N, CA, C and O atoms as a MOPAC input file, in Angstrom:
PM7 MOZYME 1SCF
protein

 N     -9.10800 1    12.60300 1    -1.83600 1
 C     -9.07600 1    11.74400 1    -2.64100 1
 C    -10.79000 1    11.25700 1    -2.75400 1
 O    -11.47500 1    11.30100 1    -1.73300 1
 N    -11.30000 1    10.86800 1    -3.87900 1
 C    -12.60100 1    10.51300 1    -3.95100 1
 C    -12.51800 1     8.85800 1    -3.63700 1
 O    -11.61100 1     8.07000 1    -3.90600 1
 N    -13.93100 1     8.60900 1    -2.90200 1
 C    -13.75600 1     7.43400 1    -2.45400 1
 C    -14.81700 1     6.40200 1    -3.25800 1
 O    -15.99700 1     6.65000 1    -3.50900 1
 N    -14.21000 1     5.40000 1    -3.53200 1
 C    -15.17000 1     4.41100 1    -4.51800 1
 C    -16.09100 1     3.61000 1    -3.55700 1
 O    -15.50600 1     3.09100 1    -2.60600 1
 N    -17.22100 1     3.45100 1    -3.63100 1
 C    -18.00600 1     3.02200 1    -2.61000 1
 C    -18.99200 1     1.85200 1    -2.84000 1
 O    -20.12300 1     2.23700 1    -3.13600 1
 N    -18.85400 1     0.74600 1    -2.78500 1
 C    -19.80800 1    -0.15200 1    -3.27900 1
 C    -20.13300 1    -1.29800 1    -2.09800 1
 O    -19.58300 1    -0.94700 1    -1.05400 1
 N    -20.86200 1    -2.56500 1    -1.94500 1
 C    -21.02600 1    -3.27300 1    -1.50600 1
 C    -19.92700 1    -4.51900 1    -1.83400 1
 O    -19.90400 1    -5.51300 1    -1.10800 1
 N    -19.09700 1    -4.38800 1    -2.89400 1
 C    -18.31800 1    -5.38200 1    -3.16000 1
 C    -16.87500 1    -4.99000 1    -2.14400 1
 O    -16.20900 1    -5.88400 1    -1.62000 1
 N    -16.49800 1    -3.26400 1    -1.96200 1
 C    -15.44100 1    -3.05200 1    -1.61300 1
 C    -15.70600 1    -3.15900 1     0.19100 1
 O    -14.79500 1    -3.38900 1     0.98700 1
 N    -17.06800 1    -2.94800 1     0.55000 1
 C    -17.06700 1    -3.28200 1     1.76500 1
 C    -17.04300 1    -4.44800 1     2.22900 1
 O    -16.69800 1    -4.63700 1     3.39600 1
 N    -17.40700 1    -5.47200 1     1.40100 1
 C    -17.12600 1    -6.92300 1     1.68500 1
 C    -15.51500 1    -7.10500 1     1.52200 1
 O    -15.04800 1    -7.89600 1     2.34000 1
 N    -14.75900 1    -6.63600 1     0.79500 1
 C    -13.37300 1    -6.63000 1     1.00900 1
 C    -12.55000 1    -6.03000 1     2.05200 1
 O    -11.39700 1    -6.35000 1     2.34100 1
 N    -13.18700 1    -5.22900 1     2.52400 1
 C    -12.95400 1    -4.18900 1     3.79100 1
 C    -12.96400 1    -5.59100 1     5.18200 1
 O    -12.06900 1    -5.93500 1     5.95300 1
 N    -14.18500 1    -6.02800 1     5.03300 1
 C    -14.74300 1    -7.02200 1     6.04700 1
 C    -13.91700 1    -8.15000 1     6.26700 1
 O    -13.64500 1    -8.62600 1     7.36900 1
 N    -13.56000 1    -8.52200 1     5.24300 1
 C    -12.71100 1    -9.87300 1     4.63600 1
 C    -11.05300 1    -9.46200 1     5.62100 1
 O    -10.55100 1   -10.11800 1     6.53400 1
 N    -10.56700 1    -8.19100 1     5.00300 1
 C     -9.30600 1    -7.96800 1     5.22400 1
 C     -9.25000 1    -8.03900 1     6.69100 1
 O     -8.41800 1    -8.70600 1     7.30700 1
 N    -10.57000 1    -7.01000 1     7.45200 1
 C    -10.24600 1    -6.87500 1     8.80300 1
 C    -10.39700 1    -8.16600 1     9.46400 1
 O     -9.84800 1    -8.27300 1    10.56000 1
 N    -11.04900 1    -9.18100 1     8.99400 1
 C    -11.62800 1   -10.60200 1     9.73400 1
 C     -9.85600 1   -11.16200 1     9.99500 1
 O     -9.46000 1   -11.57900 1    11.08400 1
 N     -8.84400 1   -11.03300 1     8.56100 1
 C     -7.67100 1   -11.89400 1     9.07600 1
 C     -6.58500 1   -11.23200 1    10.36600 1
 O     -6.06200 1   -10.12600 1    10.50500 1
 N     -6.56200 1   -12.14800 1    10.96000 1
 C     -5.68100 1   -12.38000 1    12.41400 1
 C     -4.46100 1   -12.56500 1    12.09600 1
 O     -3.83000 1   -11.65600 1    12.63700 1
 N     -3.73900 1   -13.25800 1    11.49800 1
 C     -2.22900 1   -13.46100 1    11.17600 1
 C     -1.52200 1   -13.25700 1    10.26200 1
 O     -2.27500 1   -13.20200 1     9.28900 1
 N     -0.30000 1   -13.07200 1     9.87400 1
 C      0.25400 1   -12.46000 1     8.69000 1
 C      0.00800 1   -13.76900 1     7.62700 1
 O     -0.06500 1   -13.43500 1     6.44500 1
 N     -0.11400 1   -15.07000 1     7.88900 1
 C     -0.17300 1   -15.96700 1     7.35800 1
 C     -1.74300 1   -16.25600 1     6.95900 1
 O     -2.04900 1   -17.12500 1     6.14300 1
 N     -2.52100 1   -15.57800 1     7.50800 1
 C     -3.84800 1   -15.57300 1     6.89100 1
 C     -3.85600 1   -14.38800 1     5.65200 1
 O     -4.38600 1   -14.56100 1     4.55400 1
 N     -3.37900 1   -13.55800 1     5.94200 1
 C     -3.27000 1   -12.46600 1     5.36800 1
 C     -2.76900 1   -12.75100 1     3.94900 1
 O     -3.31500 1   -12.50000 1     2.87500 1
 N     -1.56000 1   -13.35400 1     4.21800 1
 C     -0.43900 1   -13.89900 1     2.82000 1
 C     -1.70500 1   -14.80500 1     1.93000 1
 O     -1.98000 1   -14.45900 1     0.78100 1
 N     -2.39100 1   -15.93300 1     2.56800 1
 C     -2.92700 1   -17.06300 1     1.75000 1
 C     -4.32100 1   -16.20000 1     1.36400 1
 O     -4.99400 1   -16.61300 1     0.41900 1
 N     -4.67400 1   -15.21200 1     1.96900 1
 C     -5.96800 1   -14.25700 1     1.25100 1
 C     -5.11500 1   -13.55700 1     0.03800 1
 O     -5.18300 1   -14.02100 1    -1.10000 1
 N     -4.38800 1   -12.52300 1     0.31700 1
 C     -3.92800 1   -11.80800 1    -0.87200 1
 C     -3.54200 1   -12.49200 1    -2.04000 1
 O     -3.85000 1   -12.07900 1    -3.15800 1
 N     -2.81200 1   -13.63100 1    -1.82300 1
 C     -2.21200 1   -14.60200 1    -2.86300 1
 C     -3.48200 1   -15.32300 1    -3.53400 1
 O     -3.53100 1   -15.37300 1    -4.76300 1
 N     -4.42700 1   -15.83700 1    -2.81900 1
 C     -5.74200 1   -16.16200 1    -3.74300 1
 C     -6.35000 1   -15.04200 1    -4.26100 1
 O     -6.75200 1   -15.12800 1    -5.42200 1
 N     -6.49000 1   -14.12700 1    -3.73200 1
 C     -7.21800 1   -12.71900 1    -4.65200 1
 C     -7.05900 1   -12.04900 1    -5.21800 1
 O     -7.93700 1   -11.41900 1    -5.80700 1
 N     -5.22400 1   -11.76800 1    -5.35900 1
 C     -4.82300 1   -11.01800 1    -5.91200 1
 C     -3.69300 1   -11.75700 1    -6.95900 1
 O     -3.01400 1   -12.63700 1    -6.43000 1
 N     -3.45800 1   -11.49300 1    -8.29600 1
 C     -2.47000 1   -11.94700 1    -9.12900 1
 C     -1.10800 1   -11.57300 1    -8.59500 1
 O     -0.96400 1   -10.93900 1    -7.55000 1
 N      0.09700 1   -12.08300 1    -9.52100 1
 C      1.16200 1   -11.97100 1    -8.66600 1
 C      1.65500 1   -10.46900 1    -9.25400 1
 O      2.42800 1    -9.73400 1    -8.64100 1
 N      1.16500 1   -10.21700 1   -10.32300 1
 C      1.79500 1    -8.75900 1   -10.57900 1
 C      0.94600 1    -7.80300 1    -9.78700 1
 O      1.47000 1    -6.73200 1    -9.48000 1
 N     -0.31300 1    -8.04500 1    -9.40800 1
 C     -1.26400 1    -7.23000 1    -8.19500 1
 C     -0.45200 1    -7.14000 1    -7.23600 1
 O     -0.20300 1    -5.98600 1    -6.89000 1
 N      0.11600 1    -8.06100 1    -6.61100 1
 C      0.73100 1    -8.40200 1    -5.24700 1
 C      1.89900 1    -7.49100 1    -5.23900 1
 O      2.08700 1    -6.68800 1    -4.32600 1
 N      2.90100 1    -7.65600 1    -6.54800 1
 C      4.09400 1    -6.60100 1    -6.73900 1
 C      3.84500 1    -5.27000 1    -6.65700 1
 O      4.39800 1    -4.46600 1    -5.90600 1
 N      2.82200 1    -5.02300 1    -7.61700 1
 C      2.49700 1    -3.47200 1    -7.59900 1
 C      1.73700 1    -2.73500 1    -6.27200 1
 O      1.62700 1    -1.53700 1    -6.01300 1
 N      1.21200 1    -4.03600 1    -5.46900 1
 C      0.86800 1    -2.93700 1    -4.21600 1
 C      1.84900 1    -2.86200 1    -3.37300 1
 O      1.98100 1    -1.81400 1    -2.73900 1
 N      2.76300 1    -3.95400 1    -3.16900 1
 C      3.76000 1    -4.21100 1    -2.06400 1
 C      4.83700 1    -3.14600 1    -2.51200 1
 O      5.54200 1    -2.75600 1    -1.58100 1
 N      5.06500 1    -2.68200 1    -3.56000 1
 C      5.95700 1    -1.90200 1    -4.33500 1
 C      5.43000 1    -0.26600 1    -4.15800 1
 O      6.22900 1     0.66500 1    -4.05700 1
 N      4.09500 1    -0.11500 1    -4.14200 1
 C      3.80700 1     1.12000 1    -3.73900 1
 C      3.81400 1     1.33700 1    -2.12000 1
 O      4.24600 1     2.45100 1    -1.82300 1
 N      3.46300 1     0.59200 1    -1.09100 1
 C      3.67500 1     0.73500 1    -0.13000 1
 C      5.24300 1     0.88900 1    -0.01700 1
 O      5.52200 1     1.83800 1     0.71600 1
 N      6.14000 1     0.36100 1    -0.42900 1
 C      7.83300 1     0.65300 1    -0.34300 1
 C      7.92700 1     1.86500 1    -0.71300 1
 O      8.39000 1     2.59400 1     0.16500 1
 N      7.62300 1     2.45500 1    -1.84400 1
 C      7.46900 1     3.62300 1    -2.21400 1
 C      7.35400 1     4.66200 1    -1.30600 1
 O      8.20700 1     5.48500 1    -0.97400 1
 N      5.91700 1     4.50100 1    -0.84900 1
 C      5.45800 1     5.34600 1     0.25600 1
 C      6.36700 1     5.37300 1     1.43700 1
 O      6.62800 1     6.47400 1     1.92100 1
 N      6.89900 1     4.26100 1     1.97800 1
 C      7.51900 1     4.40600 1     2.96800 1
 C      9.08200 1     5.02000 1     2.91400 1
 O      9.56600 1     5.72100 1     3.80300 1
 N      9.72700 1     4.63400 1     1.76000 1
 C     11.05200 1     5.82100 1     1.56100 1
 C     10.88800 1     7.19400 1     1.21700 1
 O     11.81900 1     7.99600 1     1.29400 1
 N      9.32000 1     7.60400 1     0.70300 1
 C      9.10400 1     8.93300 1     0.61400 1
 C      8.95600 1     9.49000 1     2.09900 1
 O      9.57000 1    10.40300 1     2.65100 1
 N      8.22200 1     8.88200 1     2.44400 1
 C      8.25200 1     9.19800 1     4.34700 1
 C      9.10500 1     9.25100 1     5.00400 1
 O      9.04900 1     9.88800 1     6.05600 1
 N     10.41000 1     8.47100 1     4.53200 1
 C     11.96500 1     8.68400 1     5.12500 1
 C     12.62300 1     9.74200 1     4.72500 1
 O     13.63800 1    10.11000 1     5.31600 1
 N     12.16800 1    10.33100 1     3.74000 1
 C     12.78500 1    11.64000 1     2.73300 1
 C     13.28200 1    11.17700 1     1.86700 1
 O     13.78000 1    12.03700 1     1.14000 1
 N     13.44100 1    10.06300 1     1.48400 1
 C     14.26500 1     9.67100 1     0.24000 1
 C     13.88900 1    10.42300 1    -1.42000 1
 O     12.70200 1    10.62000 1    -1.68300 1
 N     14.71000 1    10.71000 1    -2.20900 1
 C     14.13600 1    11.19400 1    -3.25200 1
 C     13.93900 1    10.20900 1    -4.38100 1
 O     14.33700 1     9.05000 1    -4.48900 1
 N     13.05700 1    11.13900 1    -5.38200 1
 C     12.76100 1    10.13800 1    -6.57900 1
 C     13.61600 1     9.17300 1    -7.25900 1
 O     13.28900 1     8.02700 1    -7.56900 1
 N     14.62100 1     9.67700 1    -7.44100 1
 C     15.77900 1     8.92000 1    -8.13300 1
 C     16.37800 1     7.63200 1    -7.02800 1
 O     16.56900 1     6.46600 1    -7.37300 1
 N     16.55900 1     8.08900 1    -5.90800 1
 C     17.01700 1     6.86700 1    -5.22400 1
 C     15.96200 1     5.82500 1    -5.23100 1
 O     16.22600 1     4.65000 1    -5.48700 1
 N     14.62300 1     6.29900 1    -4.91800 1
 C     13.44200 1     5.19200 1    -4.74300 1
 C     13.30900 1     4.43000 1    -6.31400 1
 O     12.73800 1     3.34800 1    -6.45100 1
 N     13.83800 1     5.07200 1    -7.27700 1
 C     13.48600 1     4.37300 1    -8.35800 1
 C     14.56100 1     3.14000 1    -8.45700 1
 O     14.33900 1     1.97100 1    -8.77400 1
 N     15.67400 1     3.70200 1    -8.12400 1
 C     16.91100 1     2.51900 1    -8.06700 1
 C     16.71300 1     1.75500 1    -6.77400 1
 O     17.27300 1     0.65800 1    -6.77300 1
 N     16.12000 1     2.03900 1    -5.79000 1
 C     15.64200 1     0.79900 1    -4.55400 1
 C     14.93200 1    -0.06000 1    -5.48500 1
 O     15.43200 1    -1.06700 1    -5.98700 1
 N     13.55600 1     0.43100 1    -5.74300 1
 C     12.40800 1    -0.24400 1    -6.08400 1
 C     12.19300 1    -0.49300 1    -7.45300 1
 O     11.44300 1    -1.43200 1    -7.71900 1
 N     12.79800 1     0.28500 1    -8.57600 1
 C     12.28400 1     0.12500 1    -9.54000 1
 C     11.27000 1     0.74500 1   -10.22700 1
 O     11.15400 1     0.73400 1   -11.45300 1
 N     10.34300 1     1.42400 1    -9.24500 1
 C      9.11900 1     1.93000 1    -9.82300 1
 C      9.46100 1     3.31600 1   -10.41400 1
 O     10.42600 1     4.03700 1   -10.16300 1
 N      8.48500 1     3.49600 1   -11.21700 1
 C      8.46600 1     4.52100 1   -12.28100 1
 C      8.29500 1     5.76800 1   -11.71700 1
 O      7.54800 1     5.76300 1   -10.73900 1
 N      8.76500 1     6.85000 1   -12.03800 1
 C      8.41200 1     8.24500 1   -11.48300 1
 C      7.08700 1     8.57700 1   -11.56500 1
 O      6.62900 1     9.50200 1   -10.89300 1
 N      6.35900 1     7.86400 1   -12.38600 1
 C      4.50600 1     7.95800 1   -12.47000 1
 C      4.20100 1     7.35900 1   -10.89600 1
 O      3.65200 1     7.96600 1    -9.97700 1
 N      4.67100 1     6.14600 1   -10.89400 1
 C      3.76200 1     5.60400 1    -9.78400 1
 C      4.59500 1     6.26800 1    -8.70200 1
 O      3.96600 1     6.33400 1    -7.64600 1
 N      6.10500 1     6.90100 1    -8.62700 1
 C      6.57800 1     7.87600 1    -7.03000 1
 C      5.59800 1     8.84700 1    -7.16600 1
 O      4.89200 1     8.82500 1    -6.15800 1
 N      5.24100 1     9.67700 1    -7.94800 1
 C      4.53900 1    10.53500 1    -8.01900 1
 C      3.22100 1    10.42600 1    -7.63200 1
 O      2.63600 1    11.41200 1    -7.18200 1
 N      2.70700 1     9.42100 1    -7.74200 1
 C      1.28400 1     9.25200 1    -7.61800 1
 C      1.02300 1     8.53600 1    -6.07400 1
 O     -0.07000 1     8.49400 1    -5.50900 1
 N      2.15000 1     8.05600 1    -5.61100 1
 C      2.19000 1     7.41300 1    -4.33200 1
 C      2.37500 1     9.07000 1    -3.43700 1
 O      1.58500 1     9.26900 1    -2.51400 1
 N      3.19400 1     9.93300 1    -3.69500 1
 C      3.61500 1    11.12500 1    -3.20100 1
 C      2.25100 1    11.96100 1    -3.34200 1
 O      2.02500 1    12.54500 1    -2.28200 1
 N      1.49900 1    12.14700 1    -4.09000 1
 C      0.43100 1    12.75000 1    -4.29000 1
 C     -0.67000 1    12.20500 1    -3.19200 1
 O     -1.48800 1    13.00200 1    -2.73300 1
 N     -0.66900 1    10.97800 1    -2.82900 1
 C     -1.59000 1    10.31600 1    -2.04500 1
 C     -1.27600 1    10.10300 1    -0.64600 1
 O     -2.07600 1     9.73100 1     0.21200 1
 N      0.04300 1    10.38700 1    -0.47300 1
 C      0.26800 1    10.55100 1     0.80200 1
 C      0.27800 1    12.23900 1     1.23100 1
 O      0.29500 1    12.33300 1     2.45800 1
 N      0.27500 1    13.11000 1     0.78900 1
 C      0.24700 1    14.58500 1     0.51100 1
 C     -1.20200 1    15.23500 1     0.78600 1
 O     -1.61000 1    15.94800 1     1.70300 1
 N     -1.79400 1    14.73600 1    -0.31500 1
 C     -3.74700 1    14.65600 1    -0.34400 1
 C     -4.42400 1    13.70100 1    -0.24000 1
 O     -5.58100 1    13.96200 1    -0.56800 1
 N     -4.24200 1    12.40500 1     0.14800 1
 C     -4.97600 1    11.23200 1     0.51500 1
 C     -5.44300 1    11.45200 1     1.41200 1
 O     -5.37100 1    12.54500 1     1.97400 1
 N     -6.20300 1    10.25300 1     1.90700 1
 C     -6.94200 1    10.52100 1     3.00900 1
 C     -6.34300 1     9.76800 1     4.13800 1
 O     -7.01300 1     9.48100 1     5.13000 1
 N     -4.78700 1     9.36200 1     3.97400 1
 C     -4.16800 1     9.29400 1     5.49100 1
 C     -3.70500 1     7.62800 1     5.41400 1
 O     -2.95000 1     7.05300 1     6.19800 1
 N     -4.21900 1     7.20300 1     4.53500 1
 C     -4.00500 1     5.40200 1     4.83300 1
 C     -2.64100 1     4.99800 1     4.40100 1
 O     -2.33400 1     3.89700 1     4.85700 1
 N     -1.74500 1     5.54600 1     3.67200 1
 C     -0.25300 1     5.40200 1     3.82400 1
 C      0.46200 1     5.56600 1     5.14200 1
 O      1.26600 1     4.84800 1     5.73800 1
 N     -0.18400 1     6.95400 1     5.45800 1
 C      0.75700 1     7.26900 1     6.71900 1
 C      0.32800 1     6.56100 1     7.80000 1
 O      1.13500 1     6.13300 1     8.62500 1
 N     -0.92900 1     6.37400 1     7.90400 1
 C     -1.63100 1     5.63800 1     9.00600 1
 C     -0.80000 1     4.04700 1     9.10900 1
 O     -0.35400 1     3.64000 1    10.18200 1
 N     -0.69500 1     3.31800 1     7.90900 1
 C     -0.11500 1     2.15300 1     7.92800 1
 C      1.58900 1     2.19200 1     8.11500 1
 O      2.16900 1     1.24400 1     8.64400 1
 N      2.13900 1     3.09800 1     7.74300 1
 C      3.35300 1     3.08600 1     7.94100 1
 C      3.85800 1     3.59400 1     9.57600 1
 O      4.83100 1     3.14000 1    10.17700 1
 N      3.05100 1     4.49000 1    10.00200 1
 C      3.13800 1     4.64600 1    11.64700 1
 C      3.07500 1     3.45300 1    12.12800 1
 O      4.02100 1     2.98800 1    12.76300 1
 N      1.71700 1     2.62300 1    11.85600 1
 C      1.64200 1     1.49000 1    12.66200 1
 C      2.65000 1     0.16300 1    12.36200 1
 O      2.72000 1    -0.76200 1    13.17100 1
 N      3.41200 1     0.18400 1    11.11200 1
 C      4.64200 1    -0.70500 1    11.00300 1
 C      5.56400 1     0.10600 1    11.80800 1
 O      5.84100 1    -0.57400 1    12.79600 1
 N      6.09000 1     1.08300 1    11.85100 1
 C      7.06700 1     1.68200 1    12.51700 1
 C      6.83300 1     1.29500 1    14.11100 1
 O      7.81800 1     0.91600 1    14.74500 1
 N      5.63800 1     1.37600 1    14.72200 1
 C      5.09700 1     0.89900 1    15.87300 1
 C      5.62100 1    -0.40100 1    16.45300 1
 O      6.20100 1    -0.76700 1    17.47500 1
 N      5.15000 1    -0.93100 1    15.32900 1
 C      5.33800 1    -2.57300 1    15.68200 1
 C      6.74800 1    -3.29100 1    15.32600 1
 O      7.04800 1    -4.47000 1    15.51300 1
 N      7.73800 1    -1.96900 1    14.60700 1
 C      8.92800 1    -2.53400 1    14.12200 1
 C      9.44900 1    -3.09200 1    12.92000 1
 O     10.60100 1    -3.39200 1    12.60900 1
 N      8.05200 1    -3.19300 1    12.12800 1
 C      8.55500 1    -3.95700 1    10.76100 1
 C      9.34000 1    -2.77700 1     9.75400 1
 O      9.80600 1    -3.10800 1     8.66400 1

């Protein structure tokens, strides 16, 4: 997938990498994102996790309420993306989250 490169994104990446605890992460994300943005991002991550587990679109829709368009987009990212979802899912599994 195409990368968006700007100095603002570099600053965001650096800010995220500077966070050391779940509490710091929550505080930062709650300050920087709207409730709707946080819900959308967390829903996409859950969709990715469920797709990784082999769940089908119908089940994922019932579990998360995500639209088929969202599920399809996340699936496309899992298949053709840069590996971000897979990397995070793997790390979460290793950590027992």
